[in-house]
């Protein structure tokens, strides 16, 4: 008999093999549903979707009120779309309530070009104490 080692899922498994016989091997993750995947991944995903849906429905009147307040208080869209990086580094659009004027990044560059004091404050803290872009 000889000892043969294999690396399976980060663990080294040592098997005793009779000479002349092919050792049993594991081909990695099995395809299809298993009890383990039903217990962990599926139940977590189900909880995430149901909880998110219930929170959206419960707070829908608050979101509607916030949308109306943003639209009435300043011109432009009530929402801001920001690109984020998600699972497996796949980019997605994140929808947020707008809390600054439209084109806030361009306005910041103009303000910093006009005021060296503002530029220094922003470069030191990456924010402004009295930011005029906030709506």
Short mmCIF file of N, CA and C in Angstrom, two decimals:
data_model
loop_
_atom_site.label_atom_id
_atom_site.label_comp_id
_atom_site.label_asym_id
_atom_site.label_seq_id
_atom_site.Cartn_x
_atom_site.Cartn_y
_atom_site.Cartn_z
N UNK A 1 0.83 -1.18 0.00
CA UNK A 1 0.00 0.00 0.00
C UNK A 1 0.88 1.25 0.00
N UNK A 2 0.35 2.30 -0.67
CA UNK A 2 1.06 3.57 -0.70
C UNK A 2 0.12 4.67 -0.23
N UNK A 3 0.68 5.74 0.21
CA UNK A 3 -0.12 6.89 0.63
C UNK A 3 -0.14 7.90 -0.49
N UNK A 4 -1.31 8.46 -0.76
CA UNK A 4 -1.45 9.47 -1.80
C UNK A 4 -2.17 10.67 -1.20
N UNK A 5 -1.66 11.86 -1.45
CA UNK A 5 -2.28 13.07 -0.90
C UNK A 5 -2.97 13.85 -2.02
N UNK A 6 -4.10 14.43 -1.67
CA UNK A 6 -4.82 15.31 -2.60
C UNK A 6 -5.27 16.54 -1.84
N UNK A 7 -5.30 17.66 -2.55
CA UNK A 7 -5.79 18.89 -1.97
C UNK A 7 -7.24 19.06 -2.36
N UNK A 8 -8.14 18.99 -1.39
CA UNK A 8 -9.58 19.11 -1.65
C UNK A 8 -10.12 20.21 -0.75
N UNK A 9 -10.64 21.29 -1.35
CA UNK A 9 -11.25 22.40 -0.63
C UNK A 9 -10.35 22.94 0.48
N UNK A 10 -9.08 23.09 0.18
CA UNK A 10 -8.18 23.68 1.15
C UNK A 10 -7.66 22.70 2.19
N UNK A 11 -8.11 21.45 2.19
CA UNK A 11 -7.65 20.46 3.16
C UNK A 11 -6.90 19.37 2.41
N UNK A 12 -5.87 18.88 3.02
CA UNK A 12 -5.13 17.79 2.41
C UNK A 12 -5.72 16.48 2.92
N UNK A 13 -6.12 15.62 1.99
CA UNK A 13 -6.70 14.33 2.33
C UNK A 13 -5.70 13.26 1.93
N UNK A 14 -5.39 12.40 2.83
CA UNK A 14 -4.44 11.34 2.57
C UNK A 14 -5.21 10.02 2.47
N UNK A 15 -5.00 9.32 1.40
CA UNK A 15 -5.69 8.05 1.19
C UNK A 15 -4.65 6.94 1.05
N UNK A 16 -5.02 5.78 1.58
CA UNK A 16 -4.17 4.61 1.37
C UNK A 16 -4.67 3.92 0.12
N UNK A 17 -3.76 3.64 -0.79
CA UNK A 17 -4.14 3.06 -2.07
C UNK A 17 -3.36 1.76 -2.27
N UNK A 18 -4.09 0.73 -2.66
CA UNK A 18 -3.40 -0.50 -3.02
C UNK A 18 -2.77 -0.33 -4.39
N UNK A 19 -1.63 -0.86 -4.55
CA UNK A 19 -0.97 -0.74 -5.85
C UNK A 19 -1.80 -1.45 -6.90
N UNK A 20 -1.96 -0.76 -8.04
CA UNK A 20 -2.71 -1.34 -9.13
C UNK A 20 -4.17 -0.93 -9.13
N UNK A 21 -4.67 -0.29 -8.06
CA UNK A 21 -6.05 0.18 -8.01
C UNK A 21 -6.08 1.69 -8.13
N UNK A 22 -7.09 2.18 -8.83
CA UNK A 22 -7.25 3.62 -8.99
C UNK A 22 -7.87 4.19 -7.71
N UNK A 23 -7.29 5.26 -7.14
CA UNK A 23 -7.85 5.81 -5.90
C UNK A 23 -9.18 6.51 -6.15
N UNK A 24 -9.99 6.54 -5.10
CA UNK A 24 -11.23 7.31 -5.18
C UNK A 24 -10.89 8.79 -5.14
N UNK A 25 -11.51 9.56 -6.01
CA UNK A 25 -11.24 11.00 -6.03
C UNK A 25 -12.54 11.76 -5.91
N UNK A 26 -12.41 12.97 -5.45
CA UNK A 26 -13.56 13.86 -5.34
C UNK A 26 -13.44 14.91 -6.42
N UNK A 27 -14.50 15.14 -7.14
CA UNK A 27 -14.44 16.07 -8.27
C UNK A 27 -14.83 17.49 -7.87
N UNK A 28 -14.77 17.80 -6.59
CA UNK A 28 -15.10 19.15 -6.17
C UNK A 28 -16.57 19.28 -5.83
N UNK A 29 -17.13 20.43 -6.12
CA UNK A 29 -18.52 20.73 -5.77
C UNK A 29 -19.48 19.97 -6.67
N UNK A 30 -20.50 19.39 -6.06
CA UNK A 30 -21.49 18.66 -6.83
C UNK A 30 -22.47 19.62 -7.49
N UNK A 31 -23.01 19.20 -8.59
CA UNK A 31 -23.99 20.03 -9.30
C UNK A 31 -25.37 19.74 -8.75
N UNK A 32 -26.27 20.75 -8.90
CA UNK A 32 -27.64 20.56 -8.45
C UNK A 32 -27.82 21.01 -7.01
N UNK A 33 -29.02 20.82 -6.51
CA UNK A 33 -29.34 21.23 -5.15
C UNK A 33 -28.88 20.18 -4.16
N UNK A 34 -28.40 20.65 -3.05
CA UNK A 34 -28.05 19.75 -1.96
C UNK A 34 -28.68 20.31 -0.69
N UNK A 35 -28.75 19.50 0.33
CA UNK A 35 -29.34 19.97 1.58
C UNK A 35 -28.54 21.12 2.17
N UNK A 36 -27.22 21.08 2.00
CA UNK A 36 -26.38 22.15 2.54
C UNK A 36 -26.69 23.48 1.86
N UNK A 37 -26.82 23.49 0.53
CA UNK A 37 -27.10 24.74 -0.16
C UNK A 37 -28.50 25.24 0.15
N UNK A 38 -29.45 24.34 0.36
CA UNK A 38 -30.80 24.76 0.72
C UNK A 38 -30.81 25.38 2.11
N UNK A 39 -30.02 24.85 3.01
CA UNK A 39 -29.99 25.39 4.37
C UNK A 39 -29.36 26.76 4.42
N UNK A 40 -28.26 26.98 3.74
CA UNK A 40 -27.50 28.21 3.87
C UNK A 40 -27.82 29.27 2.85
N UNK A 41 -27.37 29.08 1.64
CA UNK A 41 -27.45 30.12 0.62
C UNK A 41 -28.89 30.48 0.26
N UNK A 42 -29.71 29.48 0.02
CA UNK A 42 -31.09 29.74 -0.41
C UNK A 42 -31.89 30.43 0.68
N UNK A 43 -31.78 29.96 1.91
CA UNK A 43 -32.56 30.57 2.99
C UNK A 43 -32.10 32.00 3.26
N UNK A 44 -30.81 32.27 3.16
CA UNK A 44 -30.32 33.64 3.35
C UNK A 44 -30.85 34.55 2.26
N UNK A 45 -30.79 34.10 1.02
CA UNK A 45 -31.28 34.90 -0.10
C UNK A 45 -32.78 35.16 0.04
N UNK A 46 -33.54 34.13 0.43
CA UNK A 46 -34.98 34.28 0.61
C UNK A 46 -35.28 35.30 1.70
N UNK A 47 -34.56 35.22 2.81
CA UNK A 47 -34.74 36.19 3.89
C UNK A 47 -34.41 37.60 3.41
N UNK A 48 -33.29 37.76 2.72
CA UNK A 48 -32.88 39.09 2.23
C UNK A 48 -33.95 39.71 1.33
N UNK A 49 -34.48 38.93 0.41
CA UNK A 49 -35.47 39.46 -0.53
C UNK A 49 -36.78 39.80 0.20
N UNK A 50 -37.26 38.91 1.05
CA UNK A 50 -38.51 39.16 1.76
C UNK A 50 -38.39 40.33 2.73
N UNK A 51 -37.28 40.42 3.44
CA UNK A 51 -37.09 41.53 4.38
C UNK A 51 -37.00 42.86 3.63
N UNK A 52 -36.25 42.91 2.55
CA UNK A 52 -36.11 44.14 1.76
C UNK A 52 -37.45 44.58 1.19
N UNK A 53 -38.20 43.62 0.68
CA UNK A 53 -39.51 43.94 0.12
C UNK A 53 -40.46 44.48 1.18
N UNK A 54 -40.44 43.89 2.36
CA UNK A 54 -41.32 44.37 3.43
C UNK A 54 -40.93 45.77 3.91
N UNK A 55 -39.63 46.05 3.98
CA UNK A 55 -39.17 47.40 4.38
C UNK A 55 -39.56 48.42 3.33
N UNK A 56 -39.42 48.08 2.06
CA UNK A 56 -39.82 49.00 0.99
C UNK A 56 -41.31 49.31 1.06
N UNK A 57 -42.13 48.31 1.28
CA UNK A 57 -43.58 48.52 1.36
C UNK A 57 -43.93 49.33 2.61
N UNK A 58 -43.32 48.99 3.73
CA UNK A 58 -43.62 49.67 4.99
C UNK A 58 -43.25 51.16 4.94
N UNK A 59 -42.11 51.48 4.35
CA UNK A 59 -41.63 52.86 4.32
C UNK A 59 -41.95 53.60 3.02
N UNK A 60 -42.77 53.04 2.16
CA UNK A 60 -43.12 53.69 0.89
C UNK A 60 -43.69 55.09 1.09
N UNK A 61 -44.59 55.32 2.07
CA UNK A 61 -45.09 56.70 2.27
C UNK A 61 -43.98 57.69 2.65
N UNK A 62 -43.02 57.25 3.45
CA UNK A 62 -41.91 58.12 3.85
C UNK A 62 -41.05 58.45 2.63
N UNK A 63 -40.77 57.44 1.79
CA UNK A 63 -39.98 57.67 0.59
C UNK A 63 -40.69 58.63 -0.36
N UNK A 64 -41.99 58.50 -0.48
CA UNK A 64 -42.78 59.40 -1.33
C UNK A 64 -42.69 60.83 -0.81
N UNK A 65 -42.81 61.00 0.49
CA UNK A 65 -42.71 62.33 1.10
C UNK A 65 -41.32 62.93 0.87
N UNK A 66 -40.28 62.15 1.06
CA UNK A 66 -38.91 62.64 0.81
C UNK A 66 -38.71 63.04 -0.64
N UNK A 67 -39.27 62.26 -1.56
CA UNK A 67 -39.16 62.58 -2.98
C UNK A 67 -39.82 63.92 -3.27
N UNK A 68 -41.02 64.12 -2.73
CA UNK A 68 -41.73 65.39 -2.95
C UNK A 68 -40.97 66.57 -2.35
N UNK A 69 -40.40 66.38 -1.17
CA UNK A 69 -39.64 67.47 -0.54
C UNK A 69 -38.41 67.86 -1.36
N UNK A 70 -37.72 66.88 -1.90
CA UNK A 70 -36.52 67.18 -2.71
C UNK A 70 -36.92 67.90 -3.99
N UNK A 71 -38.01 67.44 -4.63
CA UNK A 71 -38.45 68.06 -5.88
C UNK A 71 -38.91 69.49 -5.65
N UNK A 72 -39.63 69.75 -4.56
CA UNK A 72 -40.14 71.09 -4.27
C UNK A 72 -39.02 72.03 -3.84
N UNK A 73 -38.05 71.53 -3.07
CA UNK A 73 -37.01 72.41 -2.53
C UNK A 73 -35.95 72.82 -3.54
N UNK A 74 -35.72 72.03 -4.56
CA UNK A 74 -34.70 72.39 -5.55
C UNK A 74 -35.07 71.80 -6.90
N UNK A 75 -34.56 72.44 -7.95
CA UNK A 75 -34.87 71.93 -9.28
C UNK A 75 -34.01 70.71 -9.60
N UNK A 76 -34.49 69.91 -10.49
CA UNK A 76 -33.75 68.72 -10.90
C UNK A 76 -34.38 67.44 -10.39
N UNK A 77 -33.73 66.34 -10.65
CA UNK A 77 -34.21 65.03 -10.27
C UNK A 77 -34.14 64.85 -8.75
N UNK A 78 -35.02 64.02 -8.22
CA UNK A 78 -35.01 63.73 -6.79
C UNK A 78 -34.00 62.66 -6.44
N UNK A 79 -33.51 61.96 -7.45
CA UNK A 79 -32.59 60.84 -7.21
C UNK A 79 -31.24 61.09 -7.84
N UNK A 80 -30.25 60.44 -7.28
CA UNK A 80 -28.88 60.49 -7.77
C UNK A 80 -28.46 59.05 -8.04
N UNK A 81 -27.94 58.80 -9.22
CA UNK A 81 -27.49 57.45 -9.59
C UNK A 81 -25.97 57.41 -9.51
N UNK A 82 -25.47 56.48 -8.71
CA UNK A 82 -24.02 56.34 -8.52
C UNK A 82 -23.61 54.93 -8.91
N UNK A 83 -22.51 54.82 -9.62
CA UNK A 83 -22.01 53.50 -10.00
C UNK A 83 -21.25 52.90 -8.81
N UNK A 84 -21.60 51.66 -8.46
CA UNK A 84 -20.93 50.94 -7.38
C UNK A 84 -20.41 49.61 -7.91
N UNK A 85 -19.53 48.99 -7.17
CA UNK A 85 -19.00 47.69 -7.54
C UNK A 85 -19.65 46.65 -6.64
N UNK A 86 -20.26 45.62 -7.25
CA UNK A 86 -20.97 44.61 -6.50
C UNK A 86 -20.25 43.29 -6.46
N UNK A 87 -21.03 42.23 -6.33
CA UNK A 87 -20.51 40.88 -6.24
C UNK A 87 -19.74 40.52 -7.51
N UNK A 88 -18.62 39.87 -7.33
CA UNK A 88 -17.73 39.49 -8.44
C UNK A 88 -17.27 40.69 -9.25
N UNK A 89 -17.15 41.85 -8.59
CA UNK A 89 -16.66 43.09 -9.20
C UNK A 89 -17.54 43.56 -10.35
N UNK A 90 -18.81 43.20 -10.33
CA UNK A 90 -19.74 43.61 -11.37
C UNK A 90 -20.34 44.98 -11.00
N UNK A 91 -20.18 45.99 -11.85
CA UNK A 91 -20.73 47.31 -11.52
C UNK A 91 -22.25 47.32 -11.61
N UNK A 92 -22.87 48.13 -10.75
CA UNK A 92 -24.32 48.30 -10.78
C UNK A 92 -24.65 49.74 -10.41
N UNK A 93 -25.86 50.17 -10.77
CA UNK A 93 -26.30 51.53 -10.49
C UNK A 93 -26.99 51.57 -9.14
N UNK A 94 -26.50 52.41 -8.24
CA UNK A 94 -27.09 52.58 -6.91
C UNK A 94 -27.93 53.86 -6.93
N UNK A 95 -29.21 53.73 -6.60
CA UNK A 95 -30.14 54.85 -6.62
C UNK A 95 -30.23 55.45 -5.22
N UNK A 96 -29.96 56.75 -5.11
CA UNK A 96 -29.94 57.43 -3.81
C UNK A 96 -30.77 58.70 -3.90
N UNK A 97 -31.29 59.15 -2.73
CA UNK A 97 -31.95 60.45 -2.71
C UNK A 97 -30.87 61.52 -2.85
N UNK A 98 -31.17 62.53 -3.68
CA UNK A 98 -30.20 63.59 -3.92
C UNK A 98 -30.23 64.57 -2.74
N UNK A 99 -29.06 64.85 -2.17
CA UNK A 99 -28.95 65.79 -1.05
C UNK A 99 -28.13 67.01 -1.41
N UNK A 100 -27.62 67.06 -2.64
CA UNK A 100 -26.84 68.21 -3.11
C UNK A 100 -27.41 68.68 -4.43
N UNK A 101 -26.94 69.83 -4.86
CA UNK A 101 -27.38 70.36 -6.15
C UNK A 101 -26.93 69.42 -7.26
N UNK A 102 -27.59 69.51 -8.40
CA UNK A 102 -27.16 68.69 -9.53
C UNK A 102 -25.77 69.15 -9.97
N UNK A 103 -24.99 68.25 -10.51
CA UNK A 103 -23.61 68.52 -10.94
C UNK A 103 -22.75 69.03 -9.79
N UNK A 104 -22.89 68.44 -8.62
CA UNK A 104 -22.18 68.90 -7.42
C UNK A 104 -20.67 68.79 -7.59
N UNK A 105 -20.21 67.79 -8.31
CA UNK A 105 -18.76 67.64 -8.50
C UNK A 105 -18.18 68.80 -9.32
N UNK A 106 -18.91 69.19 -10.37
CA UNK A 106 -18.46 70.32 -11.19
C UNK A 106 -18.51 71.62 -10.41
N UNK A 107 -19.55 71.81 -9.60
CA UNK A 107 -19.68 73.01 -8.77
C UNK A 107 -18.52 73.07 -7.77
N UNK A 108 -18.14 71.93 -7.20
CA UNK A 108 -17.02 71.89 -6.26
C UNK A 108 -15.72 72.33 -6.92
N UNK A 109 -15.48 71.85 -8.14
CA UNK A 109 -14.26 72.26 -8.85
C UNK A 109 -14.24 73.76 -9.11
N UNK A 110 -15.38 74.33 -9.48
CA UNK A 110 -15.46 75.78 -9.71
C UNK A 110 -15.19 76.55 -8.43
N UNK A 111 -15.79 76.09 -7.32
CA UNK A 111 -15.61 76.77 -6.03
C UNK A 111 -14.15 76.72 -5.58
N UNK A 112 -13.50 75.58 -5.77
CA UNK A 112 -12.11 75.44 -5.35
C UNK A 112 -11.18 76.28 -6.23
N UNK A 113 -11.56 76.47 -7.51
CA UNK A 113 -10.74 77.31 -8.39
C UNK A 113 -10.82 78.78 -7.96
N UNK A 114 -11.97 79.20 -7.44
CA UNK A 114 -12.17 80.59 -7.03
C UNK A 114 -11.62 80.88 -5.63
N UNK A 115 -11.64 79.88 -4.75
CA UNK A 115 -11.26 80.13 -3.36
C UNK A 115 -10.16 79.17 -2.91
N UNK A 116 -8.94 79.67 -2.74
CA UNK A 116 -7.85 78.81 -2.25
C UNK A 116 -8.10 78.29 -0.83
N UNK A 117 -8.82 79.08 -0.04
CA UNK A 117 -9.13 78.67 1.34
C UNK A 117 -10.05 77.44 1.33
N UNK A 118 -11.06 77.44 0.44
CA UNK A 118 -11.95 76.28 0.31
C UNK A 118 -11.20 75.06 -0.20
N UNK A 119 -10.29 75.29 -1.14
CA UNK A 119 -9.50 74.19 -1.68
C UNK A 119 -8.67 73.53 -0.57
N UNK A 120 -8.05 74.35 0.25
CA UNK A 120 -7.23 73.82 1.34
C UNK A 120 -8.08 73.05 2.34
N UNK A 121 -9.25 73.59 2.69
CA UNK A 121 -10.16 72.91 3.63
C UNK A 121 -10.61 71.56 3.07
N UNK A 122 -10.94 71.51 1.79
CA UNK A 122 -11.39 70.27 1.17
C UNK A 122 -10.24 69.26 1.06
N UNK A 123 -9.05 69.72 0.72
CA UNK A 123 -7.91 68.81 0.61
C UNK A 123 -7.49 68.25 1.96
N UNK A 124 -7.70 69.04 3.04
CA UNK A 124 -7.35 68.56 4.38
C UNK A 124 -8.36 67.54 4.91
N UNK A 125 -9.65 67.78 4.67
CA UNK A 125 -10.71 66.97 5.31
C UNK A 125 -11.60 66.20 4.34
N UNK A 126 -11.48 66.45 3.06
CA UNK A 126 -12.37 65.88 2.03
C UNK A 126 -13.83 66.24 2.26
N UNK A 127 -14.07 67.36 2.93
CA UNK A 127 -15.42 67.90 3.09
C UNK A 127 -15.29 69.37 3.49
N UNK A 128 -16.41 70.08 3.38
CA UNK A 128 -16.45 71.50 3.71
C UNK A 128 -17.40 71.71 4.88
N UNK A 129 -17.02 72.55 5.83
CA UNK A 129 -17.88 72.80 6.99
C UNK A 129 -19.19 73.44 6.58
N UNK A 130 -19.12 74.42 5.69
CA UNK A 130 -20.33 75.12 5.22
C UNK A 130 -20.41 74.93 3.71
N UNK A 131 -20.84 73.75 3.32
CA UNK A 131 -20.88 73.39 1.89
C UNK A 131 -22.13 73.98 1.24
N UNK A 132 -21.97 74.91 0.30
CA UNK A 132 -23.13 75.54 -0.35
C UNK A 132 -23.84 74.62 -1.34
N UNK A 133 -23.28 73.47 -1.63
CA UNK A 133 -23.91 72.55 -2.58
C UNK A 133 -25.05 71.75 -1.96
N UNK A 134 -25.11 71.70 -0.63
CA UNK A 134 -26.15 70.90 0.04
C UNK A 134 -27.50 71.58 -0.12
N UNK A 135 -28.51 70.76 -0.47
CA UNK A 135 -29.87 71.31 -0.66
C UNK A 135 -30.65 71.29 0.63
#
